[in-house]
Structure formats: structure tokens, C-alpha cells
Amino acid sequence: MADQRIEKLADVLVNYSTAVQPGDRVFVHGNVVTEPLIREVYAKILQAGGHPFIIPQLAGTNDLLYRYASDKQLAYVPEPLKMVLETYDVVITIMGSENTKALTNVDPEKILLHNQSQTELSKTLMQRMSDGSLRWVGTEFPTNAGAQDAEMSLREFEDLVYGACLPDLDNPIGYWQRFSAQQTKIVDWFKGKEEVRVVGPETDLRLSVVGRTFMSADGRQNMPDGE
């Protein structure tokens, strides 16, 4: 029996976090182990009128990359990927792995070289997210590997992840809309403030917030969210 929480999480990602509109070009990527959520996200994008483009990552390909790639290959950035990240309207990242320890024995210098090759892409993403031309959200799909890292059964880990993403299972989008409104009030309250004082039993803490910019963590770029 399909887990209805997967469909509800997809609904939140597409219709709340990234608010996909008709005509939006939406890039979806994640490991093939996250296929159940990728499939539901794909359906929701189509229903919203968007144009989904999926790049799934096959299990074990990162291991092959670091085993066989030359330095030149490790530093290479595919032009289609650059085009997508520079021009698409929405990016939805679904995290989840079959083996979170797969790269434990890889030469750190190789990982560094490959990561450095992504620097310009990362700058592009941050700039576009900052100026509002790109809507982005990342989420976790519960897998056995994640459950093992959390020292839980898969069912326990699923309950943890979905419980954080869908606190109101009957109306998850409504919950995040209410949460966003509440967070916005707090952010607005902080504007122009110079000092915050926290008073409680045996506690009197003061901290300066001069010049700080506060942003609402309301599930629009991370799911779950709220820090």
C-alpha cells in the first residue's frame, strides 16, 4: 500500500515551497532510491502546469567517478547542467542515499577538486535565489541508509521525517502557510532592533543584533524548516 505521506510531501514541495506556476521550468534531481517521491513530485508539477525535467543519479556512480576520472574529468561541468541552473525557474532537490558511507575511503583531494569545479554553479544558484529569479527547495526522503545513520528502523525514520515535514497531515500546506505568517511577524519584529534580551529562571541573556538581517525559515527553501 502506497504511503500517502509521500504524495502529501510532494504537494507541499510543488504547491507551497516552490509555488510552481503554469509554464515554469522545473529541474528535479535525486538518487534513484528516492524514486517514489520523485515520481509524485513529477505528477504534481504537471498538474500545476509546469515543465518537469528529471536527472536521477544512479547508485554507485559517484564511486565510479572518483575511481576512474582524471583530474580534468573531475573538474568538468556539463554544459546542459549549467544551462538548467542558469535559466530554469525552479529546482527541487530530493536527498537520500542507499549508502551514506560510500565515499569514506575516497581520496579527499579528489572530492575537493570536484567540489571546487562546482563553485561557479553554486554562486549562480545563490545569486538567483537571492534576486528571486530561482525558487529552490531541498528535502530528505527517508531511506534505509538514513535510518541506519539515525540508529532507527526505517519505519521510525519515516515517522520522524514525515512528522517534521507534515505536522498537520490533514492540511500540510495550510500548516506551513500559518507557520510562515507567524515567522514573518517575528522577522518584522526584529527589524531595526539593536539588542535581544532573554529572561528566565536563573537566566538573563543579552545579545546584540545590530546590523543583522533576519529571514524567515518557513519551508520555502528547506523542508522541514523552522530554525
PDB file of N, CA, C and O in Angstrom, residues 114-190:
ATOM      1  N   HIS A 114      36.626  18.087  -7.293  1.00  0.00           N
ATOM      2  CA  HIS A 114      35.289  18.047  -7.902  1.00  0.00           C
ATOM      3  C   HIS A 114      34.388  19.127  -7.306  1.00  0.00           C
ATOM      4  O   HIS A 114      33.650  19.806  -8.038  1.00  0.00           O
ATOM      5  N   ASN A 115      34.459  19.304  -6.000  1.00  0.00           N
ATOM      6  CA  ASN A 115      33.624  20.327  -5.355  1.00  0.00           C
ATOM      7  C   ASN A 115      34.011  21.726  -5.819  1.00  0.00           C
ATOM      8  O   ASN A 115      33.151  22.599  -6.007  1.00  0.00           O
ATOM      9  N   GLN A 116      35.299  21.945  -5.990  1.00  0.00           N
ATOM     10  CA  GLN A 116      35.750  23.263  -6.449  1.00  0.00           C
ATOM     11  C   GLN A 116      35.230  23.572  -7.848  1.00  0.00           C
ATOM     12  O   GLN A 116      34.972  24.730  -8.181  1.00  0.00           O
ATOM     13  N   SER A 117      35.055  22.541  -8.652  1.00  0.00           N
ATOM     14  CA  SER A 117      34.547  22.749 -10.006  1.00  0.00           C
ATOM     15  C   SER A 117      33.102  23.240  -9.998  1.00  0.00           C
ATOM     16  O   SER A 117      32.624  23.797 -10.991  1.00  0.00           O
ATOM     17  N   GLN A 118      32.414  23.028  -8.872  1.00  0.00           N
ATOM     18  CA  GLN A 118      31.017  23.436  -8.765  1.00  0.00           C
ATOM     19  C   GLN A 118      30.850  24.845  -8.184  1.00  0.00           C
ATOM     20  O   GLN A 118      29.731  25.320  -8.006  1.00  0.00           O
ATOM     21  N   THR A 119      31.987  25.517  -7.907  1.00  0.00           N
ATOM     22  CA  THR A 119      31.931  26.814  -7.221  1.00  0.00           C
ATOM     23  C   THR A 119      31.106  27.840  -7.994  1.00  0.00           C
ATOM     24  O   THR A 119      30.249  28.531  -7.416  1.00  0.00           O
ATOM     25  N   GLU A 120      31.348  27.960  -9.297  1.00  0.00           N
ATOM     26  CA  GLU A 120      30.622  28.960 -10.081  1.00  0.00           C
ATOM     27  C   GLU A 120      29.135  28.631 -10.147  1.00  0.00           C
ATOM     28  O   GLU A 120      28.289  29.531 -10.114  1.00  0.00           O
ATOM     29  N   LEU A 121      28.816  27.329 -10.242  1.00  0.00           N
ATOM     30  CA  LEU A 121      27.407  26.940 -10.231  1.00  0.00           C
ATOM     31  C   LEU A 121      26.759  27.323  -8.908  1.00  0.00           C
ATOM     32  O   LEU A 121      25.617  27.804  -8.884  1.00  0.00           O
ATOM     33  N   SER A 122      27.474  27.100  -7.829  1.00  0.00           N
ATOM     34  CA  SER A 122      26.940  27.452  -6.510  1.00  0.00           C
ATOM     35  C   SER A 122      26.707  28.954  -6.394  1.00  0.00           C
ATOM     36  O   SER A 122      25.690  29.405  -5.849  1.00  0.00           O
ATOM     37  N   LYS A 123      27.641  29.740  -6.932  1.00  0.00           N
ATOM     38  CA  LYS A 123      27.484  31.202  -6.904  1.00  0.00           C
ATOM     39  C   LYS A 123      26.261  31.620  -7.711  1.00  0.00           C
ATOM     40  O   LYS A 123      25.500  32.511  -7.310  1.00  0.00           O
ATOM     41  N   THR A 124      26.073  30.962  -8.859  1.00  0.00           N
ATOM     42  CA  THR A 124      24.911  31.265  -9.697  1.00  0.00           C
ATOM     43  C   THR A 124      23.627  30.956  -8.952  1.00  0.00           C
ATOM     44  O   THR A 124      22.670  31.751  -8.960  1.00  0.00           O
ATOM     45  N   LEU A 125      23.590  29.792  -8.309  1.00  0.00           N
ATOM     46  CA  LEU A 125      22.403  29.412  -7.547  1.00  0.00           C
ATOM     47  C   LEU A 125      22.108  30.409  -6.435  1.00  0.00           C
ATOM     48  O   LEU A 125      20.967  30.853  -6.266  1.00  0.00           O
ATOM     49  N   MET A 126      23.141  30.769  -5.670  1.00  0.00           N
ATOM     50  CA  MET A 126      22.945  31.690  -4.553  1.00  0.00           C
ATOM     51  C   MET A 126      22.480  33.055  -5.048  1.00  0.00           C
ATOM     52  O   MET A 126      21.599  33.679  -4.438  1.00  0.00           O
ATOM     53  N   GLN A 127      23.062  33.538  -6.149  1.00  0.00           N
ATOM     54  CA  GLN A 127      22.679  34.827  -6.691  1.00  0.00           C
ATOM     55  C   GLN A 127      21.229  34.814  -7.175  1.00  0.00           C
ATOM     56  O   GLN A 127      20.452  35.733  -6.895  1.00  0.00           O
ATOM     57  N   ARG A 128      20.855  33.759  -7.890  1.00  0.00           N
ATOM     58  CA  ARG A 128      19.497  33.680  -8.419  1.00  0.00           C
ATOM     59  C   ARG A 128      18.472  33.478  -7.311  1.00  0.00           C
ATOM     60  O   ARG A 128      17.356  33.998  -7.383  1.00  0.00           O
ATOM     61  N   MET A 129      18.840  32.728  -6.289  1.00  0.00           N
ATOM     62  CA  MET A 129      17.936  32.579  -5.145  1.00  0.00           C
ATOM     63  C   MET A 129      17.770  33.914  -4.429  1.00  0.00           C
ATOM     64  O   MET A 129      16.676  34.258  -3.980  1.00  0.00           O
ATOM     65  N   SER A 130      18.874  34.661  -4.340  1.00  0.00           N
ATOM     66  CA  SER A 130      18.835  35.951  -3.652  1.00  0.00           C
ATOM     67  C   SER A 130      17.994  36.979  -4.402  1.00  0.00           C
ATOM     68  O   SER A 130      17.234  37.746  -3.793  1.00  0.00           O
ATOM     69  N   ASP A 131      18.107  37.002  -5.750  1.00  0.00           N
ATOM     70  CA  ASP A 131      17.357  38.011  -6.504  1.00  0.00           C
ATOM     71  C   ASP A 131      15.946  37.546  -6.883  1.00  0.00           C
ATOM     72  O   ASP A 131      15.194  38.282  -7.522  1.00  0.00           O
ATOM     73  N   GLY A 132      15.597  36.323  -6.493  1.00  0.00           N
ATOM     74  CA  GLY A 132      14.238  35.850  -6.704  1.00  0.00           C
ATOM     75  C   GLY A 132      13.956  35.231  -8.057  1.00  0.00           C
ATOM     76  O   GLY A 132      12.818  34.848  -8.344  1.00  0.00           O
ATOM     77  N   SER A 133      14.983  35.089  -8.890  1.00  0.00           N
ATOM     78  CA  SER A 133      14.756  34.518 -10.216  1.00  0.00           C
ATOM     79  C   SER A 133      14.736  32.989 -10.198  1.00  0.00           C
ATOM     80  O   SER A 133      14.375  32.355 -11.188  1.00  0.00           O
ATOM     81  N   LEU A 134      15.133  32.402  -9.070  1.00  0.00           N
ATOM     82  CA  LEU A 134      15.105  30.951  -8.927  1.00  0.00           C
ATOM     83  C   LEU A 134      14.473  30.577  -7.593  1.00  0.00           C
ATOM     84  O   LEU A 134      14.841  31.117  -6.549  1.00  0.00           O
ATOM     85  N   ARG A 135      13.495  29.692  -7.650  1.00  0.00           N
ATOM     86  CA  ARG A 135      12.901  29.145  -6.435  1.00  0.00           C
ATOM     87  C   ARG A 135      13.474  27.747  -6.232  1.00  0.00           C
ATOM     88  O   ARG A 135      13.506  26.959  -7.153  1.00  0.00           O
ATOM     89  N   TRP A 136      13.935  27.483  -5.010  1.00  0.00           N
ATOM     90  CA  TRP A 136      14.642  26.232  -4.729  1.00  0.00           C
ATOM     91  C   TRP A 136      14.165  25.640  -3.418  1.00  0.00           C
ATOM     92  O   TRP A 136      13.910  26.372  -2.451  1.00  0.00           O
ATOM     93  N   VAL A 137      14.044  24.323  -3.376  1.00  0.00           N
ATOM     94  CA  VAL A 137      13.775  23.652  -2.114  1.00  0.00           C
ATOM     95  C   VAL A 137      14.500  22.314  -2.100  1.00  0.00           C
ATOM     96  O   VAL A 137      14.638  21.654  -3.133  1.00  0.00           O
ATOM     97  N   GLY A 138      14.993  21.951  -0.940  1.00  0.00           N
ATOM     98  CA  GLY A 138      15.610  20.647  -0.745  1.00  0.00           C
ATOM     99  C   GLY A 138      14.905  19.918   0.372  1.00  0.00           C
ATOM    100  O   GLY A 138      14.459  20.536   1.346  1.00  0.00           O
ATOM    101  N   THR A 139      14.778  18.605   0.230  1.00  0.00           N
ATOM    102  CA  THR A 139      14.140  17.816   1.278  1.00  0.00           C
ATOM    103  C   THR A 139      14.813  16.468   1.379  1.00  0.00           C
ATOM    104  O   THR A 139      15.612  16.074   0.522  1.00  0.00           O
ATOM    105  N   GLU A 140      14.484  15.735   2.435  1.00  0.00           N
ATOM    106  CA  GLU A 140      15.046  14.407   2.686  1.00  0.00           C
ATOM    107  C   GLU A 140      13.983  13.350   2.437  1.00  0.00           C
ATOM    108  O   GLU A 140      12.855  13.468   2.913  1.00  0.00           O
ATOM    109  N   PHE A 141      14.361  12.328   1.686  1.00  0.00           N
ATOM    110  CA  PHE A 141      13.487  11.163   1.523  1.00  0.00           C
ATOM    111  C   PHE A 141      14.037  10.056   2.420  1.00  0.00           C
ATOM    112  O   PHE A 141      15.221   9.707   2.328  1.00  0.00           O
ATOM    113  N   PRO A 142      13.224   9.516   3.301  1.00  0.00           N
ATOM    114  CA  PRO A 142      13.734   8.517   4.245  1.00  0.00           C
ATOM    115  C   PRO A 142      14.125   7.205   3.561  1.00  0.00           C
ATOM    116  O   PRO A 142      13.318   6.609   2.849  1.00  0.00           O
ATOM    117  N   THR A 143      15.367   6.800   3.763  1.00  0.00           N
ATOM    118  CA  THR A 143      15.891   5.555   3.194  1.00  0.00           C
ATOM    119  C   THR A 143      16.462   4.700   4.317  1.00  0.00           C
ATOM    120  O   THR A 143      16.658   5.165   5.445  1.00  0.00           O
ATOM    121  N   ASN A 144      16.758   3.452   3.987  1.00  0.00           N
ATOM    122  CA  ASN A 144      17.366   2.571   4.985  1.00  0.00           C
ATOM    123  C   ASN A 144      18.713   3.101   5.446  1.00  0.00           C
ATOM    124  O   ASN A 144      19.059   2.983   6.623  1.00  0.00           O
ATOM    125  N   ALA A 145      19.485   3.690   4.520  1.00  0.00           N
ATOM    126  CA  ALA A 145      20.791   4.232   4.893  1.00  0.00           C
ATOM    127  C   ALA A 145      20.633   5.368   5.903  1.00  0.00           C
ATOM    128  O   ALA A 145      21.371   5.446   6.890  1.00  0.00           O
ATOM    129  N   GLY A 146      19.675   6.255   5.649  1.00  0.00           N
ATOM    130  CA  GLY A 146      19.423   7.336   6.589  1.00  0.00           C
ATOM    131  C   GLY A 146      18.950   6.817   7.928  1.00  0.00           C
ATOM    132  O   GLY A 146      19.330   7.331   8.990  1.00  0.00           O
ATOM    133  N   ALA A 147      18.112   5.800   7.899  1.00  0.00           N
ATOM    134  CA  ALA A 147      17.612   5.204   9.138  1.00  0.00           C
ATOM    135  C   ALA A 147      18.748   4.588   9.950  1.00  0.00           C
ATOM    136  O   ALA A 147      18.798   4.714  11.178  1.00  0.00           O
ATOM    137  N   GLN A 148      19.682   3.936   9.262  1.00  0.00           N
ATOM    138  CA  GLN A 148      20.821   3.342   9.959  1.00  0.00           C
ATOM    139  C   GLN A 148      21.679   4.417  10.613  1.00  0.00           C
ATOM    140  O   GLN A 148      22.136   4.251  11.744  1.00  0.00           O
ATOM    141  N   ASP A 149      21.913   5.522   9.900  1.00  0.00           N
ATOM    142  CA  ASP A 149      22.688   6.622  10.479  1.00  0.00           C
ATOM    143  C   ASP A 149      21.993   7.185  11.713  1.00  0.00           C
ATOM    144  O   ASP A 149      22.651   7.629  12.665  1.00  0.00           O
ATOM    145  N   ALA A 150      20.664   7.194  11.693  1.00  0.00           N
ATOM    146  CA  ALA A 150      19.894   7.712  12.826  1.00  0.00           C
ATOM    147  C   ALA A 150      19.674   6.658  13.906  1.00  0.00           C
ATOM    148  O   ALA A 150      19.050   6.951  14.926  1.00  0.00           O
ATOM    149  N   GLU A 151      20.183   5.444  13.659  1.00  0.00           N
ATOM    150  CA  GLU A 151      20.018   4.313  14.581  1.00  0.00           C
ATOM    151  C   GLU A 151      18.535   4.053  14.846  1.00  0.00           C
ATOM    152  O   GLU A 151      18.094   3.900  15.988  1.00  0.00           O
ATOM    153  N   MET A 152      17.788   3.996  13.743  1.00  0.00           N
ATOM    154  CA  MET A 152      16.350   3.749  13.792  1.00  0.00           C
ATOM    155  C   MET A 152      15.984   2.681  12.775  1.00  0.00           C
ATOM    156  O   MET A 152      16.748   2.404  11.845  1.00  0.00           O
ATOM    157  N   SER A 153      14.801   2.117  12.950  1.00  0.00           N
ATOM    158  CA  SER A 153      14.231   1.317  11.880  1.00  0.00           C
ATOM    159  C   SER A 153      13.762   2.257  10.781  1.00  0.00           C
ATOM    160  O   SER A 153      13.605   3.468  11.006  1.00  0.00           O
ATOM    161  N   LEU A 154      13.532   1.705   9.589  1.00  0.00           N
ATOM    162  CA  LEU A 154      13.054   2.555   8.504  1.00  0.00           C
ATOM    163  C   LEU A 154      11.719   3.188   8.863  1.00  0.00           C
ATOM    164  O   LEU A 154      11.487   4.366   8.598  1.00  0.00           O
ATOM    165  N   ARG A 155      10.827   2.426   9.468  1.00  0.00           N
ATOM    166  CA  ARG A 155       9.517   2.977   9.835  1.00  0.00           C
ATOM    167  C   ARG A 155       9.667   4.123  10.829  1.00  0.00           C
ATOM    168  O   ARG A 155       8.990   5.155  10.705  1.00  0.00           O
ATOM    169  N   GLU A 156      10.545   3.961  11.800  1.00  0.00           N
ATOM    170  CA  GLU A 156      10.758   5.039  12.775  1.00  0.00           C
ATOM    171  C   GLU A 156      11.314   6.285  12.086  1.00  0.00           C
ATOM    172  O   GLU A 156      10.900   7.412  12.396  1.00  0.00           O
ATOM    173  N   PHE A 157      12.249   6.077  11.160  1.00  0.00           N
ATOM    174  CA  PHE A 157      12.850   7.217  10.469  1.00  0.00           C
ATOM    175  C   PHE A 157      11.830   7.894   9.558  1.00  0.00           C
ATOM    176  O   PHE A 157      11.801   9.128   9.449  1.00  0.00           O
ATOM    177  N   GLU A 158      10.992   7.114   8.894  1.00  0.00           N
ATOM    178  CA  GLU A 158       9.914   7.687   8.079  1.00  0.00           C
ATOM    179  C   GLU A 158       9.000   8.549   8.939  1.00  0.00           C
ATOM    180  O   GLU A 158       8.627   9.671   8.546  1.00  0.00           O
ATOM    181  N   ASP A 159       8.639   8.037  10.109  1.00  0.00           N
ATOM    182  CA  ASP A 159       7.757   8.808  11.006  1.00  0.00           C
ATOM    183  C   ASP A 159       8.435  10.108  11.435  1.00  0.00           C
ATOM    184  O   ASP A 159       7.776  11.157  11.551  1.00  0.00           O
ATOM    185  N   LEU A 160       9.751  10.055  11.670  1.00  0.00           N
ATOM    186  CA  LEU A 160      10.485  11.258  12.066  1.00  0.00           C
ATOM    187  C   LEU A 160      10.482  12.296  10.943  1.00  0.00           C
ATOM    188  O   LEU A 160      10.144  13.469  11.165  1.00  0.00           O
ATOM    189  N   VAL A 161      10.854  11.865   9.728  1.00  0.00           N
ATOM    190  CA  VAL A 161      10.952  12.793   8.601  1.00  0.00           C
ATOM    191  C   VAL A 161       9.590  13.357   8.230  1.00  0.00           C
ATOM    192  O   VAL A 161       9.413  14.578   8.111  1.00  0.00           O
ATOM    193  N   TYR A 162       8.617  12.481   8.045  1.00  0.00           N
ATOM    194  CA  TYR A 162       7.299  12.961   7.632  1.00  0.00           C
ATOM    195  C   TYR A 162       6.617  13.753   8.748  1.00  0.00           C
ATOM    196  O   TYR A 162       5.861  14.687   8.477  1.00  0.00           O
ATOM    197  N   GLY A 163       6.909  13.379   9.989  1.00  0.00           N
ATOM    198  CA  GLY A 163       6.338  14.135  11.098  1.00  0.00           C
ATOM    199  C   GLY A 163       6.840  15.568  11.131  1.00  0.00           C
ATOM    200  O   GLY A 163       6.118  16.491  11.511  1.00  0.00           O
ATOM    201  N   ALA A 164       8.107  15.772  10.725  1.00  0.00           N
ATOM    202  CA  ALA A 164       8.674  17.122  10.690  1.00  0.00           C
ATOM    203  C   ALA A 164       8.170  17.912   9.489  1.00  0.00           C
ATOM    204  O   ALA A 164       7.956  19.126   9.571  1.00  0.00           O
ATOM    205  N   CYS A 165       7.980  17.225   8.353  1.00  0.00           N
ATOM    206  CA  CYS A 165       7.552  17.907   7.129  1.00  0.00           C
ATOM    207  C   CYS A 165       6.044  18.133   7.086  1.00  0.00           C
ATOM    208  O   CYS A 165       5.576  19.091   6.466  1.00  0.00           O
ATOM    209  N   LEU A 166       5.302  17.250   7.733  1.00  0.00           N
ATOM    210  CA  LEU A 166       3.839  17.272   7.643  1.00  0.00           C
ATOM    211  C   LEU A 166       3.227  17.251   9.040  1.00  0.00           C
ATOM    212  O   LEU A 166       2.515  16.308   9.413  1.00  0.00           O
ATOM    213  N   PRO A 167       3.473  18.300   9.854  1.00  0.00           N
ATOM    214  CA  PRO A 167       2.926  18.308  11.211  1.00  0.00           C
ATOM    215  C   PRO A 167       1.396  18.224  11.244  1.00  0.00           C
ATOM    216  O   PRO A 167       0.830  17.690  12.189  1.00  0.00           O
ATOM    217  N   ASP A 168       0.742  18.763  10.225  1.00  0.00           N
ATOM    218  CA  ASP A 168      -0.710  18.658  10.079  1.00  0.00           C
ATOM    219  C   ASP A 168      -0.978  17.840   8.827  1.00  0.00           C
ATOM    220  O   ASP A 168      -1.041  18.366   7.724  1.00  0.00           O
ATOM    221  N   LEU A 169      -1.128  16.538   9.004  1.00  0.00           N
ATOM    222  CA  LEU A 169      -1.248  15.654   7.853  1.00  0.00           C
ATOM    223  C   LEU A 169      -2.519  15.913   7.057  1.00  0.00           C
ATOM    224  O   LEU A 169      -2.558  15.681   5.847  1.00  0.00           O
ATOM    225  N   ASP A 170      -3.554  16.410   7.721  1.00  0.00           N
ATOM    226  CA  ASP A 170      -4.819  16.671   7.020  1.00  0.00           C
ATOM    227  C   ASP A 170      -4.724  17.897   6.117  1.00  0.00           C
ATOM    228  O   ASP A 170      -5.417  17.984   5.096  1.00  0.00           O
ATOM    229  N   ASN A 171      -3.889  18.865   6.494  1.00  0.00           N
ATOM    230  CA  ASN A 171      -3.754  20.087   5.706  1.00  0.00           C
ATOM    231  C   ASN A 171      -2.329  20.618   5.819  1.00  0.00           C
ATOM    232  O   ASN A 171      -2.079  21.659   6.422  1.00  0.00           O
ATOM    233  N   PRO A 172      -1.354  19.899   5.243  1.00  0.00           N
ATOM    234  CA  PRO A 172       0.049  20.309   5.414  1.00  0.00           C
ATOM    235  C   PRO A 172       0.374  21.669   4.817  1.00  0.00           C
ATOM    236  O   PRO A 172       1.144  22.433   5.400  1.00  0.00           O
ATOM    237  N   ILE A 173      -0.204  22.003   3.663  1.00  0.00           N
ATOM    238  CA  ILE A 173       0.063  23.319   3.075  1.00  0.00           C
ATOM    239  C   ILE A 173      -0.502  24.414   3.959  1.00  0.00           C
ATOM    240  O   ILE A 173       0.139  25.444   4.191  1.00  0.00           O
ATOM    241  N   GLY A 174      -1.699  24.192   4.494  1.00  0.00           N
ATOM    242  CA  GLY A 174      -2.292  25.166   5.404  1.00  0.00           C
ATOM    243  C   GLY A 174      -1.430  25.382   6.635  1.00  0.00           C
ATOM    244  O   GLY A 174      -1.275  26.517   7.108  1.00  0.00           O
ATOM    245  N   TYR A 175      -0.845  24.299   7.152  1.00  0.00           N
ATOM    246  CA  TYR A 175       0.043  24.424   8.309  1.00  0.00           C
ATOM    247  C   TYR A 175       1.221  25.330   7.984  1.00  0.00           C
ATOM    248  O   TYR A 175       1.548  26.240   8.751  1.00  0.00           O
ATOM    249  N   TRP A 176       1.895  25.081   6.847  1.00  0.00           N
ATOM    250  CA  TRP A 176       3.078  25.864   6.514  1.00  0.00           C
ATOM    251  C   TRP A 176       2.724  27.305   6.173  1.00  0.00           C
ATOM    252  O   TRP A 176       3.511  28.227   6.444  1.00  0.00           O
ATOM    253  N   GLN A 177       1.551  27.537   5.634  1.00  0.00           N
ATOM    254  CA  GLN A 177       1.115  28.913   5.396  1.00  0.00           C
ATOM    255  C   GLN A 177       0.928  29.648   6.715  1.00  0.00           C
ATOM    256  O   GLN A 177       1.341  30.806   6.859  1.00  0.00           O
ATOM    257  N   ARG A 178       0.328  28.984   7.693  1.00  0.00           N
ATOM    258  CA  ARG A 178       0.147  29.592   9.017  1.00  0.00           C
ATOM    259  C   ARG A 178       1.496  29.798   9.697  1.00  0.00           C
ATOM    260  O   ARG A 178       1.745  30.842  10.326  1.00  0.00           O
ATOM    261  N   PHE A 179       2.358  28.817   9.565  1.00  0.00           N
ATOM    262  CA  PHE A 179       3.691  28.909  10.155  1.00  0.00           C
ATOM    263  C   PHE A 179       4.461  30.076   9.545  1.00  0.00           C
ATOM    264  O   PHE A 179       5.137  30.829  10.250  1.00  0.00           O
ATOM    265  N   SER A 180       4.353  30.248   8.223  1.00  0.00           N
ATOM    266  CA  SER A 180       5.029  31.343   7.534  1.00  0.00           C
ATOM    267  C   SER A 180       4.550  32.696   8.043  1.00  0.00           C
ATOM    268  O   SER A 180       5.342  33.612   8.273  1.00  0.00           O
ATOM    269  N   ALA A 181       3.233  32.815   8.235  1.00  0.00           N
ATOM    270  CA  ALA A 181       2.678  34.079   8.731  1.00  0.00           C
ATOM    271  C   ALA A 181       3.213  34.388  10.126  1.00  0.00           C
ATOM    272  O   ALA A 181       3.553  35.541  10.438  1.00  0.00           O
ATOM    273  N   GLN A 182       3.309  33.364  10.961  1.00  0.00           N
ATOM    274  CA  GLN A 182       3.829  33.551  12.312  1.00  0.00           C
ATOM    275  C   GLN A 182       5.299  33.948  12.285  1.00  0.00           C
ATOM    276  O   GLN A 182       5.721  34.869  12.992  1.00  0.00           O
ATOM    277  N   GLN A 183       6.078  33.272  11.448  1.00  0.00           N
ATOM    278  CA  GLN A 183       7.501  33.586  11.341  1.00  0.00           C
ATOM    279  C   GLN A 183       7.723  35.001  10.807  1.00  0.00           C
ATOM    280  O   GLN A 183       8.630  35.706  11.242  1.00  0.00           O
ATOM    281  N   THR A 184       6.901  35.403   9.848  1.00  0.00           N
ATOM    282  CA  THR A 184       7.033  36.737   9.266  1.00  0.00           C
ATOM    283  C   THR A 184       6.842  37.814  10.322  1.00  0.00           C
ATOM    284  O   THR A 184       7.553  38.837  10.321  1.00  0.00           O
ATOM    285  N   LYS A 185       5.916  37.594  11.237  1.00  0.00           N
ATOM    286  CA  LYS A 185       5.702  38.555  12.327  1.00  0.00           C
ATOM    287  C   LYS A 185       6.960  38.689  13.184  1.00  0.00           C
ATOM    288  O   LYS A 185       7.346  39.792  13.588  1.00  0.00           O
ATOM    289  N   ILE A 186       7.618  37.568  13.441  1.00  0.00           N
ATOM    290  CA  ILE A 186       8.831  37.593  14.259  1.00  0.00           C
ATOM    291  C   ILE A 186       9.951  38.317  13.518  1.00  0.00           C
ATOM    292  O   ILE A 186      10.672  39.144  14.093  1.00  0.00           O
ATOM    293  N   VAL A 187      10.097  38.012  12.230  1.00  0.00           N
ATOM    294  CA  VAL A 187      11.124  38.672  11.417  1.00  0.00           C
ATOM    295  C   VAL A 187      10.890  40.179  11.389  1.00  0.00           C
ATOM    296  O   VAL A 187      11.823  40.971  11.547  1.00  0.00           O
ATOM    297  N   ASP A 188       9.650  40.578  11.181  1.00  0.00           N
ATOM    298  CA  ASP A 188       9.325  42.007  11.146  1.00  0.00           C
ATOM    299  C   ASP A 188       9.620  42.668  12.489  1.00  0.00           C
ATOM    300  O   ASP A 188      10.051  43.828  12.538  1.00  0.00           O
ATOM    301  N   TRP A 189       9.368  41.944  13.582  1.00  0.00           N
ATOM    302  CA  TRP A 189       9.625  42.496  14.910  1.00  0.00           C
ATOM    303  C   TRP A 189      11.112  42.778  15.111  1.00  0.00           C
ATOM    304  O   TRP A 189      11.492  43.755  15.753  1.00  0.00           O
ATOM    305  N   PHE A 190      11.961  41.922  14.551  1.00  0.00           N
ATOM    306  CA  PHE A 190      13.404  42.075  14.728  1.00  0.00           C
ATOM    307  C   PHE A 190      13.976  43.254  13.947  1.00  0.00           C
ATOM    308  O   PHE A 190      15.052  43.747  14.269  1.00  0.00           O
TER     309      PHE A 190
END
